[in-house]
mmCIF file of C-alpha atoms in Angstrom:
data_model
loop_
_atom_site.group_PDB
_atom_site.id
_atom_site.type_symbol
_atom_site.label_atom_id
_atom_site.label_comp_id
_atom_site.label_asym_id
_atom_site.label_seq_id
_atom_site.Cartn_x
_atom_site.Cartn_y
_atom_site.Cartn_z
ATOM 1 C CA MET K 3 -59.702 2.781 -90.864
ATOM 2 C CA SER K 4 -63.519 2.490 -90.258
ATOM 3 C CA ASN K 5 -64.882 3.112 -86.791
ATOM 4 C CA HIS K 6 -68.062 1.292 -87.798
ATOM 5 C CA ASN K 7 -68.726 -1.919 -85.739
ATOM 6 C CA PRO K 8 -71.324 -4.241 -87.315
ATOM 7 C CA GLU K 9 -71.887 -5.878 -84.015
ATOM 8 C CA LEU K 10 -73.490 -2.711 -82.527
ATOM 9 C CA THR K 11 -77.094 -1.814 -82.789
ATOM 10 C CA ARG K 12 -78.135 1.502 -84.235
ATOM 11 C CA PHE K 13 -79.021 2.979 -80.829
ATOM 12 C CA GLN K 14 -75.466 1.692 -79.470
ATOM 13 C CA ARG K 15 -73.703 3.084 -82.536
ATOM 14 C CA THR K 16 -75.473 6.570 -81.809
ATOM 15 C CA MET K 17 -74.374 6.374 -78.088
ATOM 16 C CA LEU K 18 -71.000 5.601 -79.185
ATOM 17 C CA GLU K 19 -70.723 8.494 -81.507
ATOM 18 C CA LEU K 20 -72.121 10.954 -78.848
ATOM 19 C CA LEU K 21 -69.713 9.628 -76.256
ATOM 20 C CA TRP K 22 -66.856 10.111 -78.853
ATOM 21 C CA ILE K 23 -67.683 13.601 -79.536
ATOM 22 C CA LEU K 24 -67.799 14.323 -75.870
ATOM 23 C CA CYS K 25 -64.419 12.676 -75.321
ATOM 24 C CA ARG K 26 -62.947 14.666 -78.216
ATOM 25 C CA GLY K 27 -64.312 17.858 -76.828
ATOM 26 C CA PHE K 28 -63.080 17.156 -73.412
ATOM 27 C CA ALA K 29 -59.558 16.568 -74.822
ATOM 28 C CA LEU K 30 -59.561 20.026 -76.364
ATOM 29 C CA LEU K 31 -59.822 21.628 -72.974
ATOM 30 C CA PRO K 32 -56.896 23.395 -71.460
ATOM 31 C CA HIS K 33 -54.607 21.090 -69.263
ATOM 32 C CA PHE K 34 -55.462 23.218 -66.205
ATOM 33 C CA VAL K 35 -59.261 22.693 -66.836
ATOM 34 C CA ARG K 36 -59.103 19.035 -67.376
ATOM 35 C CA HIS K 37 -56.706 18.001 -64.354
ATOM 36 C CA ASN K 38 -57.220 20.649 -61.894
ATOM 37 C CA ILE K 39 -60.991 21.259 -62.110
ATOM 38 C CA PHE K 40 -62.410 18.211 -63.703
ATOM 39 C CA GLY K 41 -59.789 15.965 -61.988
ATOM 40 C CA THR K 42 -60.664 17.177 -58.504
ATOM 41 C CA LEU K 43 -64.360 16.904 -59.204
ATOM 42 C CA CYS K 44 -63.770 13.152 -60.353
ATOM 43 C CA TYR K 45 -61.758 12.609 -57.261
ATOM 44 C CA TRP K 46 -64.544 13.826 -54.944
ATOM 45 C CA VAL K 47 -67.141 11.882 -56.638
ATOM 46 C CA LEU K 48 -65.242 8.742 -56.516
ATOM 47 C CA CYS K 49 -64.015 9.285 -52.995
ATOM 48 C CA TYR K 50 -66.811 10.921 -51.331
ATOM 49 C CA ALA K 51 -69.946 10.534 -53.400
ATOM 50 C CA LEU K 52 -69.760 7.115 -54.711
ATOM 51 C CA ARG K 53 -67.185 5.624 -52.286
ATOM 52 C CA TYR K 54 -66.247 3.609 -55.322
ATOM 53 C CA ARG K 55 -65.271 0.064 -54.276
ATOM 54 C CA ARG K 56 -63.974 1.391 -50.918
ATOM 55 C CA ARG K 57 -64.543 -2.000 -49.324
ATOM 56 C CA VAL K 58 -62.495 -3.762 -51.953
ATOM 57 C CA ILE K 59 -59.694 -1.270 -51.793
ATOM 58 C CA MET K 60 -59.518 -1.483 -47.962
ATOM 59 C CA ASP K 61 -59.625 -5.020 -47.885
ATOM 60 C CA ASN K 62 -56.851 -5.436 -50.442
ATOM 61 C CA LEU K 63 -54.817 -2.959 -48.454
ATOM 62 C CA ARG K 64 -55.255 -4.670 -45.157
ATOM 63 C CA ARG K 65 -54.247 -8.074 -46.837
ATOM 64 C CA SER K 66 -51.203 -6.439 -48.385
ATOM 65 C CA PHE K 67 -49.950 -4.283 -45.562
ATOM 66 C CA PRO K 68 -51.144 -5.883 -42.221
ATOM 67 C CA HIS K 69 -48.510 -3.945 -40.268
ATOM 68 C CA TYR K 70 -50.079 -0.481 -41.362
ATOM 69 C CA THR K 71 -52.615 1.212 -39.078
ATOM 70 C CA GLU K 72 -55.991 1.938 -40.233
ATOM 71 C CA GLN K 73 -55.214 5.603 -40.528
ATOM 72 C CA GLN K 74 -52.081 4.852 -42.953
ATOM 73 C CA LEU K 75 -54.512 2.584 -45.061
ATOM 74 C CA ALA K 76 -57.143 5.274 -45.114
ATOM 75 C CA THR K 77 -54.552 7.806 -46.483
ATOM 76 C CA ILE K 78 -53.322 5.282 -49.092
ATOM 77 C CA CYS K 79 -57.128 4.800 -50.157
ATOM 78 C CA ARG K 80 -57.784 8.527 -50.668
ATOM 79 C CA ASP K 81 -54.452 8.832 -52.740
ATOM 80 C CA THR K 82 -55.717 5.651 -54.539
ATOM 81 C CA TYR K 83 -58.745 7.694 -55.589
ATOM 82 C CA LYS K 84 -56.733 10.701 -56.712
ATOM 83 C CA ASN K 85 -54.658 8.367 -58.900
ATOM 84 C CA LEU K 86 -57.664 6.747 -60.359
ATOM 85 C CA ALA K 87 -59.170 10.132 -61.039
ATOM 86 C CA GLU K 88 -56.168 11.242 -62.823
ATOM 87 C CA GLN K 89 -55.909 8.239 -64.931
ATOM 88 C CA ILE K 90 -59.676 8.752 -66.019
ATOM 89 C CA ILE K 91 -58.745 12.200 -67.109
ATOM 90 C CA ASN K 92 -55.583 10.907 -68.831
ATOM 91 C CA THR K 93 -57.576 8.278 -70.758
ATOM 92 C CA LEU K 94 -60.102 10.682 -71.885
ATOM 93 C CA SER K 95 -57.522 13.055 -72.794
ATOM 94 C CA GLN K 96 -55.837 10.512 -75.230
ATOM 95 C CA SER K 97 -58.811 10.709 -77.441
ATOM 96 C CA GLY K 98 -57.839 14.238 -78.877
ATOM 97 C CA ILE K 99 -54.119 14.906 -78.408
ATOM 98 C CA SER K 100 -51.429 14.443 -81.161
ATOM 99 C CA ASP K 101 -48.378 11.984 -81.161
ATOM 100 C CA GLU K 102 -46.131 14.960 -80.351
ATOM 101 C CA GLU K 103 -48.275 15.939 -77.357
ATOM 102 C CA LEU K 104 -48.216 12.389 -76.199
ATOM 103 C CA ARG K 105 -44.469 12.326 -76.481
ATOM 104 C CA ARG K 106 -44.390 15.284 -74.268
ATOM 105 C CA ARG K 107 -46.709 13.810 -71.546
ATOM 106 C CA MET K 108 -44.838 10.409 -71.526
ATOM 107 C CA THR K 109 -41.032 10.690 -71.762
ATOM 108 C CA PHE K 110 -38.533 7.643 -71.418
ATOM 109 C CA SER K 111 -35.393 7.339 -69.490
ATOM 110 C CA ASN K 112 -33.660 4.658 -71.292
ATOM 111 C CA ASP K 113 -35.548 4.151 -74.762
ATOM 112 C CA GLY K 114 -32.391 4.546 -76.651
ATOM 113 C CA PRO K 115 -30.430 1.703 -74.961
ATOM 114 C CA THR K 116 -33.555 -0.538 -74.939
ATOM 115 C CA ARG K 117 -34.226 0.172 -78.662
ATOM 116 C CA GLU K 118 -30.809 -0.838 -79.380
ATOM 117 C CA ALA K 119 -30.782 -3.905 -77.265
ATOM 118 C CA VAL K 120 -34.191 -5.213 -78.816
ATOM 119 C CA GLY K 121 -32.876 -4.342 -82.341
ATOM 120 C CA GLY K 122 -35.173 -5.688 -85.113
ATOM 121 C CA ARG K 123 -36.493 -8.534 -83.034
ATOM 122 C CA SER K 124 -39.824 -9.001 -81.562
ATOM 123 C CA ALA K 125 -40.201 -8.585 -77.841
ATOM 124 C CA VAL K 126 -42.670 -8.836 -74.898
ATOM 125 C CA PHE K 127 -43.125 -5.655 -72.697
ATOM 126 C CA MET K 128 -45.017 -6.329 -69.478
ATOM 127 C CA THR K 129 -46.385 -3.410 -67.267
ATOM 128 C CA ALA K 130 -49.261 -3.169 -64.673
ATOM 129 C CA HIS K 131 -52.275 -1.150 -63.725
ATOM 130 C CA TYR K 132 -49.807 1.126 -61.977
ATOM 131 C CA GLY K 133 -49.858 4.905 -62.842
ATOM 132 C CA PRO K 134 -50.998 5.674 -66.433
ATOM 133 C CA TRP K 135 -51.725 2.199 -67.727
ATOM 134 C CA GLU K 136 -53.759 3.321 -70.692
ATOM 135 C CA ALA K 137 -50.784 5.378 -71.852
ATOM 136 C CA GLY K 138 -48.625 2.276 -72.107
ATOM 137 C CA SER K 139 -49.461 2.127 -75.875
ATOM 138 C CA VAL K 140 -47.468 5.425 -76.201
ATOM 139 C CA VAL K 141 -44.477 3.126 -76.062
ATOM 140 C CA SER K 142 -45.115 2.453 -79.818
ATOM 141 C CA LEU K 143 -43.894 5.963 -80.493
ATOM 142 C CA ALA K 144 -40.495 5.083 -79.177
ATOM 143 C CA PHE K 145 -40.168 1.901 -81.141
ATOM 144 C CA PRO K 146 -41.163 2.679 -84.780
ATOM 145 C CA ASP K 147 -39.248 -0.396 -86.196
ATOM 146 C CA GLN K 148 -41.692 -2.665 -84.512
ATOM 147 C CA THR K 149 -45.529 -2.909 -84.493
ATOM 148 C CA PHE K 150 -46.908 -2.386 -80.971
ATOM 149 C CA VAL K 151 -49.542 -4.791 -80.321
ATOM 150 C CA ALA K 152 -51.616 -3.730 -77.325
ATOM 151 C CA VAL K 153 -53.330 -6.933 -75.702
ATOM 152 C CA TYR K 154 -56.415 -5.868 -73.975
ATOM 153 C CA HIS K 155 -59.208 -7.449 -71.940
ATOM 154 C CA LYS K 156 -62.599 -7.141 -73.813
ATOM 155 C CA ILE K 157 -65.243 -5.029 -71.753
ATOM 156 C CA THR K 158 -68.566 -6.517 -71.187
ATOM 157 C CA ASN K 159 -70.406 -3.337 -72.172
ATOM 158 C CA PRO K 160 -70.106 -3.114 -76.060
ATOM 159 C CA ILE K 161 -70.482 0.594 -76.114
ATOM 160 C CA VAL K 162 -67.698 1.154 -73.707
ATOM 161 C CA ASP K 163 -65.577 -1.425 -75.200
ATOM 162 C CA GLU K 164 -65.575 0.108 -78.586
ATOM 163 C CA LEU K 165 -65.134 3.612 -77.052
ATOM 164 C CA MET K 166 -61.905 2.328 -75.274
ATOM 165 C CA LYS K 167 -60.743 0.707 -78.551
ATOM 166 C CA ARG K 168 -60.884 4.152 -80.205
ATOM 167 C CA ILE K 169 -59.188 5.878 -77.435
ATOM 168 C CA ARG K 170 -56.407 3.248 -77.514
ATOM 169 C CA ARG K 171 -55.571 3.401 -80.952
ATOM 170 C CA HIS K 172 -52.383 5.429 -81.982
ATOM 171 C CA THR K 173 -50.051 5.420 -84.867
ATOM 172 C CA ASN K 174 -48.350 1.869 -85.314
ATOM 173 C CA VAL K 175 -50.614 0.184 -82.664
ATOM 174 C CA GLU K 176 -52.789 -2.819 -82.911
ATOM 175 C CA LEU K 177 -55.354 -3.939 -80.545
ATOM 176 C CA VAL K 178 -55.707 -7.605 -79.818
ATOM 177 C CA ASP K 179 -58.123 -9.476 -77.542
ATOM 178 C CA MET K 180 -55.927 -11.247 -74.889
ATOM 179 C CA LYS K 181 -57.693 -14.507 -75.801
ATOM 180 C CA ARG K 182 -56.172 -14.234 -79.347
ATOM 181 C CA THR K 183 -52.523 -13.072 -78.215
ATOM 182 C CA MET K 184 -50.765 -16.315 -79.089
ATOM 183 C CA ARG K 185 -52.617 -16.984 -82.493
ATOM 184 C CA HIS K 186 -51.980 -13.183 -83.420
ATOM 185 C CA PHE K 187 -48.200 -13.496 -82.859
ATOM 186 C CA ILE K 188 -48.073 -16.957 -84.776
ATOM 187 C CA ASP K 189 -49.959 -15.523 -87.697
ATOM 188 C CA ASN K 190 -47.902 -12.278 -88.129
ATOM 189 C CA ARG K 191 -44.471 -12.994 -86.787
ATOM 190 C CA GLN K 192 -43.020 -13.781 -90.199
ATOM 191 C CA ARG K 193 -44.205 -10.462 -91.655
ATOM 192 C CA ARG K 194 -42.850 -7.992 -89.133
ATOM 193 C CA PRO K 195 -41.347 -7.774 -85.837
ATOM 194 C CA MET K 196 -43.636 -7.031 -82.807
ATOM 195 C CA ILE K 197 -43.772 -5.659 -79.375
ATOM 196 C CA MET K 198 -46.369 -7.521 -77.427
ATOM 197 C CA GLY K 199 -47.563 -5.098 -74.655
ATOM 198 C CA LEU K 200 -49.221 -6.775 -71.875
ATOM 199 C CA ILE K 201 -50.780 -5.523 -68.705
ATOM 200 C CA ALA K 202 -49.841 -8.677 -66.761
ATOM 201 C CA ASP K 203 -51.176 -8.063 -63.169
ATOM 202 C CA GLN K 204 -54.866 -9.071 -63.977
ATOM 203 C CA ASN K 205 -56.379 -11.865 -62.244
ATOM 204 C CA PRO K 206 -56.064 -14.761 -64.490
ATOM 205 C CA THR K 207 -58.797 -17.415 -65.271
ATOM 206 C CA LEU K 208 -58.702 -20.120 -62.691
ATOM 207 C CA ARG K 209 -57.405 -23.296 -63.978
ATOM 208 C CA PRO K 210 -56.010 -26.627 -62.181
ATOM 209 C CA ASN K 211 -52.365 -26.046 -63.189
ATOM 210 C CA MET K 212 -52.280 -22.515 -62.295
ATOM 211 C CA SER K 213 -48.883 -21.000 -60.884
ATOM 212 C CA TRP K 214 -48.865 -19.034 -57.740
ATOM 213 C CA TYR K 215 -46.126 -16.483 -56.580
ATOM 214 C CA PRO K 216 -45.546 -14.718 -53.325
ATOM 215 C CA PHE K 217 -46.756 -11.190 -53.842
ATOM 216 C CA LEU K 218 -47.783 -8.429 -51.385
ATOM 217 C CA ASN K 219 -47.848 -10.758 -48.198
ATOM 218 C CA GLN K 220 -50.037 -13.452 -50.022
ATOM 219 C CA TRP K 221 -49.864 -16.257 -52.597
ATOM 220 C CA THR K 222 -51.107 -14.704 -55.871
ATOM 221 C CA ALA K 223 -51.837 -16.140 -59.275
ATOM 222 C CA PHE K 224 -50.654 -14.314 -62.293
ATOM 223 C CA PHE K 225 -51.567 -14.250 -65.835
ATOM 224 C CA ASP K 226 -48.557 -16.009 -67.633
ATOM 225 C CA GLY K 227 -49.260 -15.462 -71.275
ATOM 226 C CA GLY K 228 -46.378 -13.219 -71.758
ATOM 227 C CA GLU K 229 -44.009 -15.775 -70.218
ATOM 228 C CA VAL K 230 -45.328 -18.609 -72.525
ATOM 229 C CA LEU K 231 -44.999 -16.494 -75.585
ATOM 230 C CA ALA K 232 -41.387 -15.329 -74.672
ATOM 231 C CA ARG K 233 -40.219 -18.726 -73.825
ATOM 232 C CA LYS K 234 -41.775 -20.481 -76.858
ATOM 233 C CA TYR K 235 -40.218 -18.018 -79.317
ATOM 234 C CA ASN K 236 -37.055 -16.849 -77.394
ATOM 235 C CA LEU K 237 -38.245 -13.261 -77.040
ATOM 236 C CA PRO K 238 -36.509 -10.684 -74.692
ATOM 237 C CA VAL K 239 -38.845 -9.496 -72.076
ATOM 238 C CA TYR K 240 -39.021 -6.032 -70.453
ATOM 239 C CA TYR K 241 -40.754 -4.448 -67.504
ATOM 240 C CA PHE K 242 -42.131 -1.143 -68.156
ATOM 241 C CA SER K 243 -42.485 1.155 -65.234
ATOM 242 C CA PRO K 244 -43.948 4.796 -65.189
ATOM 243 C CA ARG K 245 -42.930 7.352 -62.848
ATOM 244 C CA ARG K 246 -45.285 10.393 -62.113
ATOM 245 C CA LEU K 247 -43.711 13.795 -62.724
ATOM 246 C CA ARG K 248 -46.759 15.890 -62.284
ATOM 247 C CA ALA K 249 -50.490 15.562 -63.234
ATOM 248 C CA GLY K 250 -50.645 14.124 -66.673
ATOM 249 C CA TYR K 251 -46.937 13.837 -67.254
ATOM 250 C CA TYR K 252 -44.843 10.701 -66.669
ATOM 251 C CA GLU K 253 -41.442 9.267 -67.261
ATOM 252 C CA GLY K 254 -41.189 5.532 -68.361
ATOM 253 C CA THR K 255 -38.257 3.278 -67.725
ATOM 254 C CA PHE K 256 -37.570 -0.224 -69.369
ATOM 255 C CA THR K 257 -35.939 -2.973 -67.142
ATOM 256 C CA LEU K 258 -34.745 -6.130 -68.745
ATOM 257 C CA ILE K 259 -36.409 -9.387 -67.216
ATOM 258 C CA HIS K 260 -34.909 -11.939 -69.477
ATOM 259 C CA ASP K 261 -32.861 -11.611 -72.583
ATOM 260 C CA GLY K 262 -34.653 -14.340 -74.447
ATOM 261 C CA GLU K 263 -31.480 -16.262 -74.941
ATOM 262 C CA SER K 264 -29.974 -17.598 -71.689
ATOM 263 C CA PRO K 265 -31.549 -20.628 -69.902
ATOM 264 C CA ILE K 266 -34.323 -19.791 -67.559
ATOM 265 C CA GLU K 267 -36.506 -21.975 -65.243
ATOM 266 C CA PRO K 268 -40.258 -22.121 -66.024
ATOM 267 C CA GLY K 269 -42.022 -19.584 -64.090
ATOM 268 C CA GLU K 270 -39.043 -17.365 -63.416
ATOM 269 C CA ILE K 271 -39.995 -14.640 -65.942
ATOM 270 C CA THR K 272 -43.296 -14.221 -64.128
ATOM 271 C CA ARG K 273 -41.664 -14.290 -60.575
ATOM 272 C CA ARG K 274 -39.309 -11.568 -61.549
ATOM 273 C CA TYR K 275 -42.163 -9.475 -62.977
ATOM 274 C CA ALA K 276 -44.006 -9.920 -59.804
ATOM 275 C CA ARG K 277 -41.005 -8.993 -57.724
ATOM 276 C CA MET K 278 -40.496 -5.735 -59.765
ATOM 277 C CA LEU K 279 -44.077 -4.780 -59.418
ATOM 278 C CA GLU K 280 -44.302 -5.477 -55.836
ATOM 279 C CA ALA K 281 -41.280 -3.151 -55.201
ATOM 280 C CA GLU K 282 -42.872 -0.384 -57.102
ATOM 281 C CA ILE K 283 -46.191 -0.807 -55.130
ATOM 282 C CA VAL K 284 -44.369 -1.040 -51.765
ATOM 283 C CA ALA K 285 -42.628 2.348 -52.524
ATOM 284 C CA ASN K 286 -45.676 4.115 -53.905
ATOM 285 C CA PRO K 287 -48.927 2.109 -53.039
ATOM 286 C CA ALA K 288 -51.373 4.683 -54.269
ATOM 287 C CA MET K 289 -50.208 4.309 -57.768
ATOM 288 C CA TRP K 290 -51.657 0.784 -58.079
ATOM 289 C CA MET K 291 -55.349 0.056 -58.841
ATOM 290 C CA TRP K 292 -56.493 -1.389 -55.622
ATOM 291 C CA SER K 293 -60.218 -1.336 -56.653
ATOM 292 C CA HIS K 294 -59.727 -4.492 -58.663
ATOM 293 C CA ARG K 295 -60.601 -7.864 -56.869
ATOM 294 C CA ARG K 296 -57.232 -9.089 -57.343
ATOM 295 C CA TRP K 297 -57.320 -12.028 -54.667
ATOM 296 C CA LYS K 298 -60.703 -13.584 -55.526
ATOM 297 C CA HIS K 299 -59.079 -17.070 -56.250
ATOM 298 C CA THR K 300 -57.996 -19.042 -53.244
ATOM 299 C CA PRO K 301 -54.629 -20.698 -53.468
ATOM 300 C CA PRO K 302 -54.214 -24.502 -53.033
ATOM 301 C CA ALA K 303 -54.268 -25.797 -49.271
ATOM 302 C CA GLU K 304 -50.634 -26.565 -49.202
ATOM 303 C CA LEU K 305 -49.727 -23.090 -50.145
ATOM 304 C CA GLN K 306 -52.009 -21.522 -47.666
ATOM 305 C CA ALA K 307 -50.285 -23.443 -44.962
ATOM 306 C CA THR K 308 -46.829 -22.115 -46.326
ATOM 307 C CA LYS K 309 -45.557 -18.794 -44.773
ATOM 308 C CA ILE K 310 -44.482 -16.157 -47.246
#
């Protein structure tokens, strides 16, 4: 597979190769150096030097946990920076570690039963910006009978976008722009079974018929592409949840959202996903990416007047 992108200029390709070499070199450093030294440095830069999106983080926390004190929210904010720093280190580390090492760093509590339940079918796996979101494609190693399709949101900067594509590529993984999710599945579903992996907590594009769900003390719009795909083709839907064991090591669990066969009301798959994610965030709020402007869309007036 060629790493050459014809859309990049010569300068951009040069910068990309330099960044790739740096990432590969970083991944070869000992675990202690990466996580204990660079991880701590990254945390201090984000939290104290840059104060990265601190206002956004604190505003989101206040909206979601109105009963918390400012001191409690500030503690969660600092822990959020620690998690963000760890995920940056995890992402850079993925550029140069083997599949065997990835399996050691991301284990699964119930991949066997889930693999048996899915069988040879296609399925939708929904996760979130919670914990090691960039490591979600490691799920592909636990489901060798399906092609894992990692649905991603294109990054505006072309150099960073291409760099992230390289880092995300693993054995048996395909990367698909979220705008082409449905088309990709339609074009390839007869050739082989696929697992469509979606980070489904992103802020969706505003549209008139958008669905809103109660989530973290406020009405929230959710990206519903996973539900639309699952309902159209009767696919089972699972929620993937990672639990932190220690720096750089996690255990993932698969929870059935819908079996793809029994009747279900429109919107219920997304509603169940939102409830599962909310429960995880409430239990361990610092693991979620609060720096994202999650609530920039305003719900309809009739919903604003409705108490959650």
